[in-house]
Coordinates of N, CA and C in Angstrom, one line a residue:
X1 N -9.4 32.6 -6.7 CA -8.9 31.2 -6.7 C -8.0 31.0 -5.5
X2 N -7.9 29.8 -5.1 CA -7.2 29.5 -3.9 C -6.0 28.6 -4.1
X3 N -4.8 28.9 -3.4 CA -3.7 28.1 -3.5 C -4.1 26.7 -2.8
X4 N -3.8 25.7 -3.5 CA -4.1 24.3 -3.0 C -2.8 23.5 -3.2
X5 N -3.0 22.3 -2.6 CA -2.0 21.3 -2.9 C -2.8 20.0 -3.3
X6 N -2.1 19.3 -4.2 CA -2.7 18.0 -4.7 C -1.6 17.0 -4.8
X7 N -2.0 15.7 -4.7 CA -1.1 14.6 -5.0 C -1.0 14.2 -6.4
X8 N 0.2 13.9 -6.9 CA 0.5 13.5 -8.2 C 1.2 12.2 -8.1
X9 N 1.0 11.1 -8.9 CA 1.8 10.0 -9.0 C 2.2 9.8 -10.4
X10 N 3.5 9.8 -10.6 CA 3.9 9.3 -11.9 C 4.0 7.9 -11.9
X11 N 3.3 7.1 -12.8 CA 3.1 5.7 -12.6 C 4.3 4.9 -13.3
X12 N 4.3 3.6 -13.0 CA 5.4 2.7 -13.4 C 5.6 2.8 -15.0
X13 N 4.6 2.9 -15.8 CA 4.8 2.9 -17.3 C 5.6 4.2 -17.7
X14 N 5.4 5.2 -17.0 CA 6.1 6.5 -17.4 C 7.5 6.5 -16.7
X15 N 7.7 5.9 -15.5 CA 9.1 5.9 -14.9 C 9.9 4.9 -15.8
X16 N 9.3 3.9 -16.2 CA 10.1 2.9 -17.0 C 10.6 3.5 -18.3
X17 N 9.9 4.5 -18.7 CA 10.2 5.1 -20.0 C 11.0 6.4 -19.7
X18 N 11.5 6.7 -18.5 CA 12.2 7.9 -18.2 C 11.5 9.2 -18.6
X19 N 10.2 9.3 -18.2 CA 9.4 10.4 -18.6 C 9.2 11.4 -17.5
X20 N 9.8 11.1 -16.3 CA 9.6 11.9 -15.2 C 9.8 13.3 -15.4
X21 N 11.0 13.7 -15.9 CA 11.4 15.1 -16.1 C 10.4 15.8 -17.2
X22 N 10.0 15.2 -18.2 CA 9.1 15.7 -19.2 C 7.8 15.9 -18.5
X23 N 7.3 15.0 -17.8 CA 6.0 15.2 -17.0 C 6.1 16.3 -16.1
X24 N 7.2 16.4 -15.3 CA 7.4 17.4 -14.4 C 7.4 18.8 -15.1
X25 N 8.0 18.9 -16.1 CA 8.1 20.1 -16.9 C 6.8 20.5 -17.2
X26 N 5.9 19.7 -17.6 CA 4.4 20.0 -18.0 C 3.7 20.7 -16.7
X27 N 4.0 20.0 -15.6 CA 3.3 20.6 -14.4 C 3.8 22.0 -14.1
X28 N 5.1 22.2 -14.3 CA 5.7 23.5 -14.0 C 5.3 24.6 -15.0
X29 N 5.2 24.3 -16.2 CA 4.7 25.1 -17.2 C 3.2 25.5 -17.0
X30 N 2.5 24.7 -16.5 CA 1.1 24.9 -16.0 C 1.0 25.8 -14.8
X31 N 2.1 26.1 -14.2 CA 1.9 26.9 -13.0 C 1.8 26.2 -11.7
X32 N 2.2 24.9 -11.7 CA 2.2 23.9 -10.5 C 3.7 23.9 -10.0
X33 N 3.9 24.1 -8.8 CA 5.1 23.9 -8.1 C 5.2 22.6 -7.5
X34 N 6.3 21.9 -7.6 CA 6.6 20.6 -7.0 C 7.1 20.9 -5.6
X35 N 6.4 20.7 -4.6 CA 6.9 21.1 -3.2 C 7.3 19.8 -2.4
X36 N 7.1 18.7 -2.9 CA 7.6 17.4 -2.2 C 7.7 16.3 -3.4
X37 N 8.6 15.4 -3.3 CA 8.8 14.5 -4.3 C 9.6 13.3 -3.8
X38 N 9.3 12.0 -4.1 CA 10.1 10.9 -3.9 C 9.7 9.8 -4.7
X39 N 10.7 9.0 -5.1 CA 10.6 7.9 -5.9 C 10.6 6.6 -5.1
X40 N 9.7 5.7 -5.2 CA 9.5 4.5 -4.4 C 8.9 3.3 -5.2
X41 N 9.0 2.2 -4.5 CA 8.3 1.0 -5.0 C 7.2 0.8 -4.0
X42 N 6.0 0.8 -4.5 CA 4.9 0.5 -3.6 C 4.8 -1.0 -3.3
X43 N 4.5 -1.4 -2.0 CA 4.3 -2.7 -1.7 C 2.8 -3.1 -2.1
X44 N 2.5 -4.3 -2.1 CA 1.1 -4.7 -2.5 C 0.2 -4.2 -1.5
X45 N 0.6 -4.2 -0.2 CA -0.3 -3.7 1.0 C -0.5 -2.2 0.7
X46 N 0.6 -1.4 0.4 CA 0.4 0.0 0.2 C -0.5 0.3 -1.0
X47 N -0.3 -0.4 -2.0 CA -1.2 -0.2 -3.2 C -2.7 -0.5 -2.9
X48 N -3.0 -1.6 -2.2 CA -4.2 -2.0 -1.9 C -4.9 -0.9 -0.9
X49 N -4.2 -0.5 0.0 CA -4.6 0.6 1.0 C -5.0 1.8 0.2
X50 N -4.1 2.3 -0.6 CA -4.2 3.6 -1.3 C -5.4 3.5 -2.3
X51 N -5.6 2.4 -2.9 CA -6.7 2.3 -4.0 C -7.9 1.5 -3.4
X52 N -8.0 1.5 -2.0 CA -9.1 0.7 -1.5 C -10.5 1.2 -1.9
X53 N -10.7 2.6 -2.2 CA -11.8 3.0 -2.7 C -12.3 2.3 -3.9
X54 N -11.4 1.6 -4.7 CA -11.8 0.9 -5.8 C -12.0 -0.6 -5.7
X55 N -11.9 -1.0 -4.5 CA -11.7 -2.5 -4.2 C -12.8 -3.3 -4.7
X56 N -14.1 -2.8 -4.9 CA -15.1 -3.6 -5.3 C -15.3 -3.4 -6.9
X57 N -14.3 -2.8 -7.5 CA -14.5 -2.6 -9.0 C -13.7 -3.7 -9.7
X58 N -14.0 -4.1 -10.9 CA -13.4 -5.2 -11.6 C -12.0 -4.9 -11.9
X59 N -11.6 -3.7 -12.1 CA -10.1 -3.4 -12.3 C -9.2 -3.2 -11.2
X60 N -9.7 -3.4 -10.0 CA -8.9 -3.2 -8.7 C -7.7 -4.0 -8.7
X61 N -7.9 -5.4 -8.9 CA -6.7 -6.3 -8.9 C -5.6 -6.0 -9.8
X62 N -6.0 -5.7 -11.1 CA -5.1 -5.2 -12.1 C -4.4 -3.9 -11.8
X63 N -5.2 -2.9 -11.2 CA -4.6 -1.7 -10.9 C -3.5 -1.9 -9.8
X64 N -3.8 -2.7 -8.7 CA -2.8 -3.0 -7.8 C -1.5 -3.5 -8.4
X65 N -1.8 -4.6 -9.2 CA -0.6 -5.3 -9.8 C 0.2 -4.3 -10.8
X66 N -0.5 -3.5 -11.4 CA 0.3 -2.5 -12.2 C 1.1 -1.5 -11.4
X67 N 0.4 -1.0 -10.3 CA 1.1 0.0 -9.5 C 2.3 -0.5 -8.7
X68 N 2.4 -1.8 -8.5 CA 3.5 -2.4 -7.8 C 4.6 -3.1 -8.8
X69 N 4.3 -2.8 -10.2 CA 5.2 -3.4 -11.2 C 6.5 -2.7 -11.4
X70 N 6.7 -1.6 -10.8 CA 7.9 -0.7 -11.0 C 7.9 0.5 -10.1
X71 N 8.9 1.2 -10.2 CA 8.9 2.5 -9.4 C 7.8 3.5 -9.8
X72 N 7.4 4.3 -8.7 CA 6.6 5.4 -9.0 C 7.3 6.7 -8.4
X73 N 6.8 7.8 -8.8 CA 7.2 9.1 -8.2 C 5.9 9.7 -7.7
X74 N 6.0 9.9 -6.3 CA 4.9 10.5 -5.7 C 5.4 12.0 -5.4
X75 N 4.4 12.9 -5.6 CA 4.8 14.3 -5.4 C 3.5 15.1 -5.0
X76 N 3.9 16.2 -4.3 CA 2.9 17.2 -4.0 C 3.0 18.3 -4.8
X77 N 2.0 18.7 -5.5 CA 2.0 19.9 -6.5 C 1.2 20.9 -5.7
X78 N 1.7 22.2 -5.9 CA 1.0 23.4 -5.3 C 0.8 24.4 -6.3
X79 N -0.4 25.1 -6.1 CA -0.7 26.3 -7.0 C -2.1 26.7 -7.0
X80 N -2.4 27.7 -7.7 CA -3.8 28.1 -7.8 C -4.7 27.0 -8.3
X81 N -5.7 26.6 -7.5 CA -6.7 25.5 -7.8 C -5.9 24.4 -8.4
X82 N -4.9 23.9 -7.6 CA -4.1 22.8 -8.1 C -4.8 21.6 -8.3
X83 N -5.9 21.1 -7.7 CA -6.5 20.0 -8.0 C -7.1 20.0 -9.4
X84 N -7.9 21.1 -9.7 CA -8.4 21.1 -11.1 C -7.3 21.3 -12.1
X85 N -6.4 22.2 -11.8 CA -5.4 22.5 -12.9 C -4.5 21.1 -13.2
X86 N -4.2 20.4 -12.1 CA -3.5 19.1 -12.4 C -4.4 18.2 -13.3
X87 N -5.8 18.0 -13.0 CA -6.6 17.2 -13.7 C -6.6 17.6 -15.2
X88 N -6.6 18.9 -15.4 CA -6.6 19.5 -16.7 C -5.3 19.1 -17.5
X89 N -4.2 19.2 -16.8 CA -2.9 18.8 -17.3 C -2.8 17.3 -17.6
X90 N -3.4 16.5 -16.8 CA -3.4 15.1 -17.0 C -4.3 14.6 -18.2
X91 N -5.4 15.2 -18.2 CA -6.4 14.8 -19.4 C -7.2 13.6 -18.9
X92 N -8.1 13.1 -19.7 CA -9.0 12.1 -19.4 C -8.3 10.8 -19.0
X93 N -8.9 10.0 -18.2 CA -8.2 8.7 -17.8 C -8.0 7.9 -19.0
X94 N -8.9 7.8 -20.0 CA -8.6 7.0 -21.2 C -7.9 8.0 -22.1
X95 N -6.7 7.7 -22.5 CA -6.0 8.4 -23.4 C -6.5 8.7 -24.7
X96 N -7.4 7.8 -25.1 CA -8.1 8.0 -26.5 C -9.1 9.2 -26.4
X97 N -9.5 9.5 -25.1 CA -10.5 10.7 -24.9 C -9.8 11.9 -24.3
X98 N -8.5 11.8 -24.2 CA -7.7 12.9 -23.6 C -7.6 14.0 -24.6
X99 N -7.6 15.2 -24.2 CA -7.4 16.3 -25.1 C -5.9 16.5 -25.6
X100 N -5.8 16.8 -26.7 CA -4.3 16.9 -27.3 C -3.5 17.8 -26.5
X101 N -2.2 17.3 -26.2 CA -1.3 18.2 -25.4 C -1.3 17.7 -23.9
X102 N -2.4 17.1 -23.5 CA -2.4 16.6 -22.1 C -1.4 15.5 -21.8
X103 N -1.1 15.3 -20.6 CA -0.1 14.2 -20.3 C -0.5 12.9 -20.8
X104 N -1.8 12.5 -20.6 CA -2.3 11.1 -21.0 C -2.3 11.1 -22.5
X105 N -2.7 12.0 -23.1 CA -2.7 12.1 -24.7 C -1.2 11.9 -25.1
X106 N -0.3 12.5 -24.5 CA 1.2 12.5 -25.0 C 1.8 11.1 -24.5
X107 N 1.6 10.7 -23.3 CA 2.5 9.7 -22.7 C 1.8 8.3 -22.4
X108 N 0.5 8.3 -22.2 CA -0.2 7.1 -21.8 C -0.1 5.9 -22.8
X109 N 0.1 4.8 -22.3 CA 0.2 3.6 -23.3 C -1.2 3.0 -23.5
X110 N -2.1 3.1 -22.6 CA -3.4 2.7 -22.6 C -4.3 3.2 -21.4
X111 N -5.5 2.8 -21.2 CA -6.2 3.2 -20.1 C -5.8 2.8 -18.8
X112 N -5.1 1.7 -18.8 CA -4.6 1.3 -17.4 C -3.2 1.9 -17.2
X113 N -2.4 1.8 -18.2 CA -1.1 2.4 -18.1 C -1.2 3.9 -18.6
X114 N -1.8 4.7 -17.8 CA -2.0 6.0 -18.3 C -1.0 7.1 -17.7
X115 N 0.0 6.7 -17.2 CA 1.1 7.5 -16.8 C 1.1 8.3 -15.6
X116 N -0.1 8.8 -15.2 CA -0.2 9.7 -14.0 C -1.5 9.5 -13.2
X117 N -1.4 9.8 -11.9 CA -2.6 9.7 -11.0 C -2.7 11.1 -10.5
X118 N -3.8 11.7 -10.2 CA -4.0 12.9 -9.6 C -5.2 12.9 -8.7
X119 N -5.0 13.5 -7.5 CA -6.3 13.7 -6.7 C -7.5 14.3 -7.4
X120 N -8.8 13.9 -7.0 CA -9.9 14.4 -7.7 C -10.7 15.3 -6.8
X121 N -10.2 15.7 -5.7 CA -11.0 16.8 -4.9 C -9.9 17.2 -3.9
X122 N -10.1 18.4 -3.3 CA -9.3 18.9 -2.2 C -9.2 18.1 -1.0
X123 N -10.4 17.4 -0.7 CA -10.5 16.6 0.4 C -9.7 15.2 0.3
X124 N -9.8 14.7 -1.0 CA -8.9 13.5 -1.2 C -7.5 13.8 -1.4
X125 N -7.2 15.0 -1.9 CA -5.8 15.5 -2.0 C -5.1 15.5 -0.6
X126 N -5.8 16.0 0.4 CA -5.3 16.0 1.8 C -5.0 14.6 2.3
X127 N -6.0 13.7 2.1 CA -5.7 12.4 2.6 C -4.7 11.6 1.8
X128 N -4.7 11.8 0.5 CA -3.6 11.1 -0.3 C -2.2 11.6 0.0
X129 N -2.1 13.0 0.2 CA -0.8 13.5 0.6 C -0.4 13.0 1.8
X130 N -1.3 12.9 2.8 CA -0.9 12.3 4.1 C -0.5 10.8 4.1
X131 N -1.0 10.2 3.0 CA -0.7 8.9 3.0 C 0.8 8.6 2.6
X132 N 1.3 9.6 1.8 CA 2.8 9.4 1.4 C 3.7 10.4 2.0
X133 N 3.3 11.4 2.7 CA 4.2 12.4 3.1 C 3.9 12.9 4.5
X134 N 4.9 13.1 5.4 CA 4.8 13.7 6.6 C 4.8 15.2 6.3
X135 N 4.3 16.0 7.2 CA 4.2 17.5 6.9 C 5.6 18.1 6.7
X136 N 6.6 17.6 7.5 CA 8.0 18.2 7.3 C 8.6 17.8 6.0
X137 N 8.1 17.0 5.2 CA 8.7 16.6 3.9 C 8.2 17.6 2.8
X138 N 7.1 18.3 3.1 CA 6.6 19.3 2.2 C 7.2 20.7 2.4
X139 N 8.0 21.1 1.4 CA 8.6 22.3 1.5 C 8.1 23.4 0.4
X140 N 7.3 24.3 0.9 CA 6.6 25.2 0.0 C 7.2 26.4 -0.3

C-alpha cells in the first residue's frame, strides 16, 4: 500500500450543522491525517471551475448553487491508500445506499446535500488539491 493524499470537502449542509469536528474524527479514526485545512466560501466561478467535469450533467447548476450556499471546509487527507480509504469512510453518494456507519449514512440530508466530497482517483486528487492549496500550505 502506498501513502497518498486526497482532497476532502466538508459541504455546506455539514458546516451549517457544526459537523466538522465529528467528520474529522471519523477521518482520523480511519487512519487518515489532516495535513491541510481551511474554511472558505466558494465563489460561483470557483464552484463552476471545480465541478466543470459535470457541466453537461443535469445536476450541475444545482450542485454549484448548493456549494456556494454556505461555508465549506477543504482539506488534504494523507494516509495509506488515502483515496480509497476516504471513499470507504464517505460511503455511497446516495445516503440511502451508503453503508451503515459511513459519513453519508450518518450525516447526509439527501443525495445532493450529502455532507462530503472526496477525490475519486489519485490523479484527480492531485489536481483537486492543487486547485485549493499551494504546496507550502500542506504540512505532512
